[in-house]
Structure formats: structure tokens, C-alpha cells
Amino acid sequence: MSVYAAVRLRAEALSRPQLVAHRREPDGSLQPVGAGHPLQRLMDRVNPWYTRGDLWRATEIYLSLWGSAYWALEKDEQGGWEIWPLRPDRVNVVPDKKQYIRGFVYMGANGPVPYTADEVVWLRYFNPLEEFAGLSPVAPVRMAVDMGKDALRFNRNFLRNSAQPDFVLLTNESMTDNEIEDFYNLWEARYRGPANAHRPAIASFVRDIKTLGFAQRMSTLTKRYLSFPEKKQLP
């Protein structure tokens, strides 16, 4: 949840400002191109299904989680340009010795879709270990995130499937159902709640107490998930 909240916060913040295209004048100054300019129209309406905010929201999410974002540049029936964000986990980069990148291949639902190098805008974070792949900001803490997910999953399954007490009281006597129920009521009345924490207990008929050991392990995993200091390293 921490990763999702951080990524969504960044994506929503990036999708709010309006992008204004500018033209550089001969004197070096920048002037807005105007609402009728093809680039400005493209930024305002990226394709029939995506708004400008949708494009930037998807771009930031892909960059945060995968380290790469791909925009496919395609033309509509009237010859106008459209931008389609591609899922980075479905994009393969095709290297080239002379041109560096020959193109891209998108593994779509109906099969592979090839793109030339000038038909895709590739945004990525620098990866010191792989030049043809971006590096996600959450990659360094991915193992810690997975550990938190595993701890939460263990706690959920433990509570759902292993309803087990912390200890068992062993007696030398056989107790009836009514006696057991009376004992539970008396025990909860005297020892339940923070005001009765660590209050000593005396039971003359109890000969031994066996702890089961699961509560401490579950508590440790719960604290590991809730404290989770690595989440502070998220951008």
C-alpha cells in the first residue's frame, strides 16, 4: 500500500498541470505556439480514449514501477498524430550496431507489433547495469516490499486458518462444560484489557502451562510489516 500511495501521489501531481508547447525564436526567447498548433493539439488530445492527464498519469506510474515508459506515435484515418502509452513489460528493445536502436516490438493481445525507432518515444531512468532497460526507483527496496507483502499474507492466513491460543492450561482434573465456561468468564473478567496487563494469575487446579509459540512469531512479522522503514526511501 505504501508503494501504491507514493506512486499514485506522484502520478496525480504530474497529471494536473497543463502542458504548453513553445517555439524558440531567433533571439533565443520562447513563445507559446498557440492552441491551433499540431503539437499543442496533440498534447491536449493525445488519442480518442486518453486525456492529457491519463497520458502523464500512465507515464509516471510506468516510470516509477518499471523505470521506463513508451509512447507509440501513430496516425489516425485523417493523418493526425496520436500518442498511445505502451505497457513497458510488453515492450522489447531491438538494438542495432549502427543506429543503436533499430526499433521496438510490442507484444500485444493479438501478437507482436513492430515499431521503428522514430515511431516510439522512450522515456527511462538511467540504469547503470543495463543500457537497454530503465531502472525503477523502487527497485532497491523491492525485496523489502516483497517481505512486507509476505508478512501480511502470513498474518492473514494465520488468523484465517490457524485459530490457535497462545498457551494451554493443563490440569489433573476433568472439567465439565459449565466449569470450563465459568473459568473463561472469570479469567476474562480478571485479566482482559490493558488495565489488567501482567496481573499475576493463581489457579490451584492448574499443574502446568504450555506456550504454543506462534503468537510471538506473528507479532514479529506484523511489526516488520508495519514499521517498514524502507518505505521512507520511496520518491
GROMACS .gro file of C-alpha atoms in nm:
model
  235
    1MET     CA    1   0.000   0.000   0.000
    2SER     CA    2   0.288   0.240   0.073
    3VAL     CA    3   0.434   0.191  -0.275
    4TYR     CA    4   0.094   0.234  -0.437
    5ALA     CA    5   0.020   0.551  -0.238
    6ALA     CA    6   0.358   0.706  -0.320
    7VAL     CA    7   0.334   0.626  -0.691
    8ARG     CA    8  -0.023   0.747  -0.716
    9LEU     CA    9   0.063   1.072  -0.539
   10ARG     CA   10   0.338   1.144  -0.791
   11ALA     CA   11   0.120   1.045  -1.086
   12GLU     CA   12  -0.173   1.262  -0.980
   13ALA     CA   13   0.053   1.562  -0.918
   14LEU     CA   14   0.214   1.529  -1.260
   15SER     CA   15  -0.118   1.495  -1.443
   16ARG     CA   16  -0.263   1.826  -1.316
   17PRO     CA   17  -0.052   2.100  -1.485
   18GLN     CA   18  -0.134   2.187  -1.844
   19LEU     CA   19   0.146   2.131  -2.092
   20VAL     CA   20   0.210   2.432  -2.316
   21ALA     CA   21   0.423   2.389  -2.629
   22HIS     CA   22   0.668   2.671  -2.706
   23ARG     CA   23   0.865   2.783  -3.008
   24ARG     CA   24   1.219   2.913  -2.975
   25GLU     CA   25   1.257   3.246  -3.151
   26PRO     CA   26   1.578   3.358  -3.330
   27ASP     CA   27   1.672   3.571  -3.030
   28GLY     CA   28   1.654   3.263  -2.804
   29SER     CA   29   1.327   3.351  -2.633
   30LEU     CA   30   1.039   3.104  -2.601
   31GLN     CA   31   0.691   3.183  -2.724
   32PRO     CA   32   0.375   2.969  -2.693
   33VAL     CA   33   0.282   2.812  -3.026
   34GLY     CA   34  -0.090   2.861  -2.969
   35ALA     CA   35  -0.386   2.627  -2.934
   36GLY     CA   36  -0.405   2.558  -3.308
   37HIS     CA   37  -0.052   2.425  -3.343
   38PRO     CA   38  -0.038   2.048  -3.423
   39LEU     CA   39   0.190   1.977  -3.128
   40GLN     CA   40  -0.033   2.165  -2.885
   41ARG     CA   41  -0.342   1.987  -3.019
   42LEU     CA   42  -0.165   1.654  -2.976
   43MET     CA   43  -0.072   1.733  -2.617
   44ASP     CA   44  -0.428   1.842  -2.540
   45ARG     CA   45  -0.588   1.536  -2.704
   46VAL     CA   46  -0.341   1.250  -2.717
   47ASN     CA   47  -0.584   0.995  -2.864
   48PRO     CA   48  -0.960   0.929  -2.872
   49TRP     CA   49  -0.952   0.733  -2.546
   50TYR     CA   50  -0.683   0.901  -2.336
   51THR     CA   51  -0.688   1.253  -2.198
   52ARG     CA   52  -0.374   1.456  -2.139
   53GLY     CA   53  -0.393   1.368  -1.770
   54ASP     CA   54  -0.429   0.998  -1.848
   55LEU     CA   55  -0.112   1.006  -2.057
   56TRP     CA   56   0.102   1.170  -1.791
   57ARG     CA   57  -0.052   0.961  -1.515
   58ALA     CA   58   0.033   0.640  -1.701
   59THR     CA   59   0.380   0.771  -1.785
   60GLU     CA   60   0.468   0.847  -1.425
   61ILE     CA   61   0.332   0.515  -1.299
   62TYR     CA   62   0.533   0.322  -1.557
   63LEU     CA   63   0.849   0.519  -1.478
   64SER     CA   64   0.807   0.471  -1.105
   65LEU     CA   65   0.738   0.098  -1.123
   66TRP     CA   66   0.940  -0.009  -1.428
   67GLY     CA   67   1.189   0.270  -1.487
   68SER     CA   68   1.071   0.303  -1.849
   69ALA     CA   69   0.775   0.449  -2.033
   70TYR     CA   70   0.699   0.414  -2.404
   71TRP     CA   71   0.481   0.633  -2.623
   72ALA     CA   72   0.376   0.485  -2.955
   73LEU     CA   73   0.326   0.755  -3.220
   74GLU     CA   74   0.054   0.652  -3.464
   75LYS     CA   75  -0.160   0.829  -3.723
   76ASP     CA   76  -0.538   0.825  -3.736
   77GLU     CA   77  -0.750   0.791  -4.050
   78GLN     CA   78  -0.724   1.164  -4.120
   79GLY     CA   79  -0.345   1.161  -4.090
   80GLY     CA   80  -0.333   1.324  -3.748
   81TRP     CA   81  -0.091   1.204  -3.484
   82GLU     CA   82  -0.190   1.010  -3.172
   83ILE     CA   83   0.006   0.903  -2.865
   84TRP     CA   84  -0.057   0.562  -2.712
   85PRO     CA   85   0.122   0.466  -2.389
   86LEU     CA   86   0.256   0.111  -2.403
   87ARG     CA   87   0.297  -0.127  -2.114
   88PRO     CA   88   0.674  -0.143  -2.054
   89ASP     CA   89   0.666  -0.509  -1.953
   90ARG     CA   90   0.542  -0.591  -2.305
   91VAL     CA   91   0.799  -0.385  -2.497
   92ASN     CA   92   1.122  -0.534  -2.629
   93VAL     CA   93   1.402  -0.306  -2.746
   94VAL     CA   94   1.575  -0.414  -3.068
   95PRO     CA   95   1.939  -0.295  -3.056
   96ASP     CA   96   2.139  -0.210  -3.366
   97LYS     CA   97   2.516  -0.182  -3.412
   98LYS     CA   98   2.497   0.122  -3.638
   99GLN     CA   99   2.179   0.300  -3.529
  100TYR     CA  100   2.200   0.193  -3.162
  101ILE     CA  101   1.827   0.109  -3.162
  102ARG     CA  102   1.662  -0.041  -3.469
  103GLY     CA  103   1.314  -0.038  -3.324
  104PHE     CA  104   1.075  -0.180  -3.070
  105VAL     CA  105   0.841  -0.478  -3.057
  106TYR     CA  106   0.523  -0.459  -2.852
  107MET     CA  107   0.369  -0.792  -2.751
  108GLY     CA  108   0.001  -0.708  -2.783
  109ALA     CA  109  -0.306  -0.922  -2.725
  110ASN     CA  110  -0.319  -1.014  -3.095
  111GLY     CA  111   0.052  -1.078  -3.137
  112PRO     CA  112   0.373  -0.876  -3.176
  113VAL     CA  113   0.353  -0.521  -3.314
  114PRO     CA  114   0.680  -0.381  -3.456
  115TYR     CA  115   0.769  -0.012  -3.438
  116THR     CA  116   1.058   0.173  -3.595
  117ALA     CA  117   1.285   0.380  -3.373
  118ASP     CA  118   1.117   0.707  -3.476
  119GLU     CA  119   0.769   0.574  -3.400
  120VAL     CA  120   0.830   0.538  -3.026
  121VAL     CA  121   0.928   0.792  -2.762
  122TRP     CA  122   1.126   0.609  -2.496
  123LEU     CA  123   1.143   0.774  -2.153
  124ARG     CA  124   1.358   0.600  -1.894
  125TYR     CA  125   1.565   0.635  -1.580
  126PHE     CA  126   1.933   0.561  -1.619
  127ASN     CA  127   2.027   0.202  -1.544
  128PRO     CA  128   2.398   0.151  -1.468
  129LEU     CA  129   2.369  -0.225  -1.524
  130GLU     CA  130   2.157  -0.246  -1.840
  131GLU     CA  131   2.164   0.020  -2.111
  132PHE     CA  132   1.850  -0.105  -2.286
  133ALA     CA  133   1.633  -0.105  -1.974
  134GLY     CA  134   1.533   0.162  -1.726
  135LEU     CA  135   1.585   0.131  -1.353
  136SER     CA  136   1.279   0.175  -1.133
  137PRO     CA  137   1.318   0.393  -0.821
  138VAL     CA  138   1.154   0.117  -0.616
  139ALA     CA  139   1.397  -0.149  -0.738
  140PRO     CA  140   1.640  -0.105  -0.443
  141VAL     CA  141   1.360  -0.164  -0.192
  142ARG     CA  142   1.173  -0.428  -0.391
  143MET     CA  143   1.295  -0.710  -0.167
  144ALA     CA  144   1.182  -0.523   0.144
  145VAL     CA  145   0.844  -0.458  -0.017
  146ASP     CA  146   0.810  -0.828  -0.100
  147MET     CA  147   0.897  -0.917   0.259
  148GLY     CA  148   0.625  -0.684   0.383
  149LYS     CA  149   0.373  -0.845   0.149
  150ASP     CA  150   0.478  -1.192   0.265
  151ALA     CA  151   0.443  -1.089   0.630
  152LEU     CA  152   0.096  -0.950   0.569
  153ARG     CA  153  -0.006  -1.263   0.378
  154PHE     CA  154   0.126  -1.484   0.660
  155ASN     CA  155  -0.068  -1.290   0.924
  156ARG     CA  156  -0.387  -1.307   0.721
  157ASN     CA  157  -0.357  -1.681   0.662
  158PHE     CA  158  -0.260  -1.737   1.025
  159LEU     CA  159  -0.570  -1.562   1.155
  160ARG     CA  160  -0.793  -1.722   0.894
  161ASN     CA  161  -0.669  -2.081   0.911
  162SER     CA  162  -0.484  -2.119   1.242
  163ALA     CA  163  -0.711  -2.004   1.522
  164GLN     CA  164  -0.470  -2.111   1.795
  165PRO     CA  165  -0.436  -1.979   2.152
  166ASP     CA  166  -0.110  -1.851   2.298
  167PHE     CA  167  -0.096  -2.115   2.572
  168VAL     CA  168  -0.273  -2.422   2.711
  169LEU     CA  169  -0.354  -2.484   3.078
  170LEU     CA  170  -0.302  -2.847   3.181
  171THR     CA  171  -0.492  -2.989   3.477
  172ASN     CA  172  -0.516  -3.323   3.656
  173GLU     CA  173  -0.892  -3.297   3.680
  174SER     CA  174  -1.171  -3.346   3.430
  175MET     CA  175  -1.384  -3.033   3.396
  176THR     CA  176  -1.743  -3.016   3.280
  177ASP     CA  177  -1.855  -2.777   3.009
  178ASN     CA  178  -2.012  -2.548   3.268
  179GLU     CA  179  -1.692  -2.539   3.474
  180ILE     CA  180  -1.488  -2.455   3.165
  181GLU     CA  181  -1.728  -2.176   3.070
  182ASP     CA  182  -1.720  -2.035   3.424
  183PHE     CA  183  -1.340  -2.043   3.417
  184TYR     CA  184  -1.329  -1.849   3.087
  185ASN     CA  185  -1.568  -1.586   3.220
  186LEU     CA  186  -1.370  -1.543   3.542
  187TRP     CA  187  -1.038  -1.532   3.355
  188GLU     CA  188  -1.154  -1.263   3.113
  189ALA     CA  189  -1.310  -1.057   3.390
  190ARG     CA  190  -0.983  -1.050   3.585
  191TYR     CA  191  -0.717  -1.037   3.315
  192ARG     CA  192  -0.867  -0.893   2.998
  193GLY     CA  193  -0.788  -0.535   2.897
  194PRO     CA  194  -0.487  -0.303   2.939
  195ALA     CA  195  -0.572  -0.222   3.300
  196ASN     CA  196  -0.513  -0.586   3.395
  197ALA     CA  197  -0.198  -0.637   3.192
  198HIS     CA  198   0.068  -0.852   3.362
  199ARG     CA  199  -0.158  -0.919   3.658
  200PRO     CA  200  -0.048  -1.243   3.828
  201ALA     CA  201  -0.280  -1.540   3.800
  202ILE     CA  202  -0.338  -1.819   4.051
  203ALA     CA  203  -0.522  -2.140   3.969
  204SER     CA  204  -0.491  -2.424   4.218
  205PHE     CA  205  -0.607  -2.691   3.975
  206VAL     CA  206  -0.355  -2.600   3.702
  207ARG     CA  207  -0.046  -2.824   3.704
  208ASP     CA  208   0.135  -2.680   3.401
  209ILE     CA  209   0.121  -2.415   3.126
  210LYS     CA  210   0.234  -2.486   2.771
  211THR     CA  211   0.302  -2.191   2.541
  212LEU     CA  212   0.247  -2.260   2.173
  213GLY     CA  213   0.497  -2.009   2.035
  214PHE     CA  214   0.307  -1.883   1.731
  215ALA     CA  215   0.196  -1.550   1.875
  216GLN     CA  216   0.548  -1.417   1.914
  217ARG     CA  217   0.643  -1.506   1.558
  218MET     CA  218   0.327  -1.349   1.417
  219SER     CA  219   0.383  -1.036   1.627
  220THR     CA  220   0.738  -1.006   1.494
  221LEU     CA  221   0.622  -1.030   1.134
  222THR     CA  222   0.344  -0.780   1.198
  223LYS     CA  223   0.589  -0.529   1.343
  224ARG     CA  224   0.821  -0.588   1.048
  225TYR     CA  225   0.542  -0.500   0.808
  226LEU     CA  226   0.405  -0.204   1.000
  227SER     CA  227   0.739  -0.039   1.075
  228PHE     CA  228   0.880  -0.096   0.726
  229PRO     CA  229   1.149   0.177   0.735
  230GLU     CA  230   1.237   0.119   0.370
  231LYS     CA  231   0.912   0.283   0.258
  232LYS     CA  232   1.063   0.619   0.352
  233GLN     CA  233   1.311   0.574   0.070
  234LEU     CA  234   1.040   0.588  -0.193
  235PRO     CA  235   1.045   0.902  -0.411
   0.00000   0.00000   0.00000
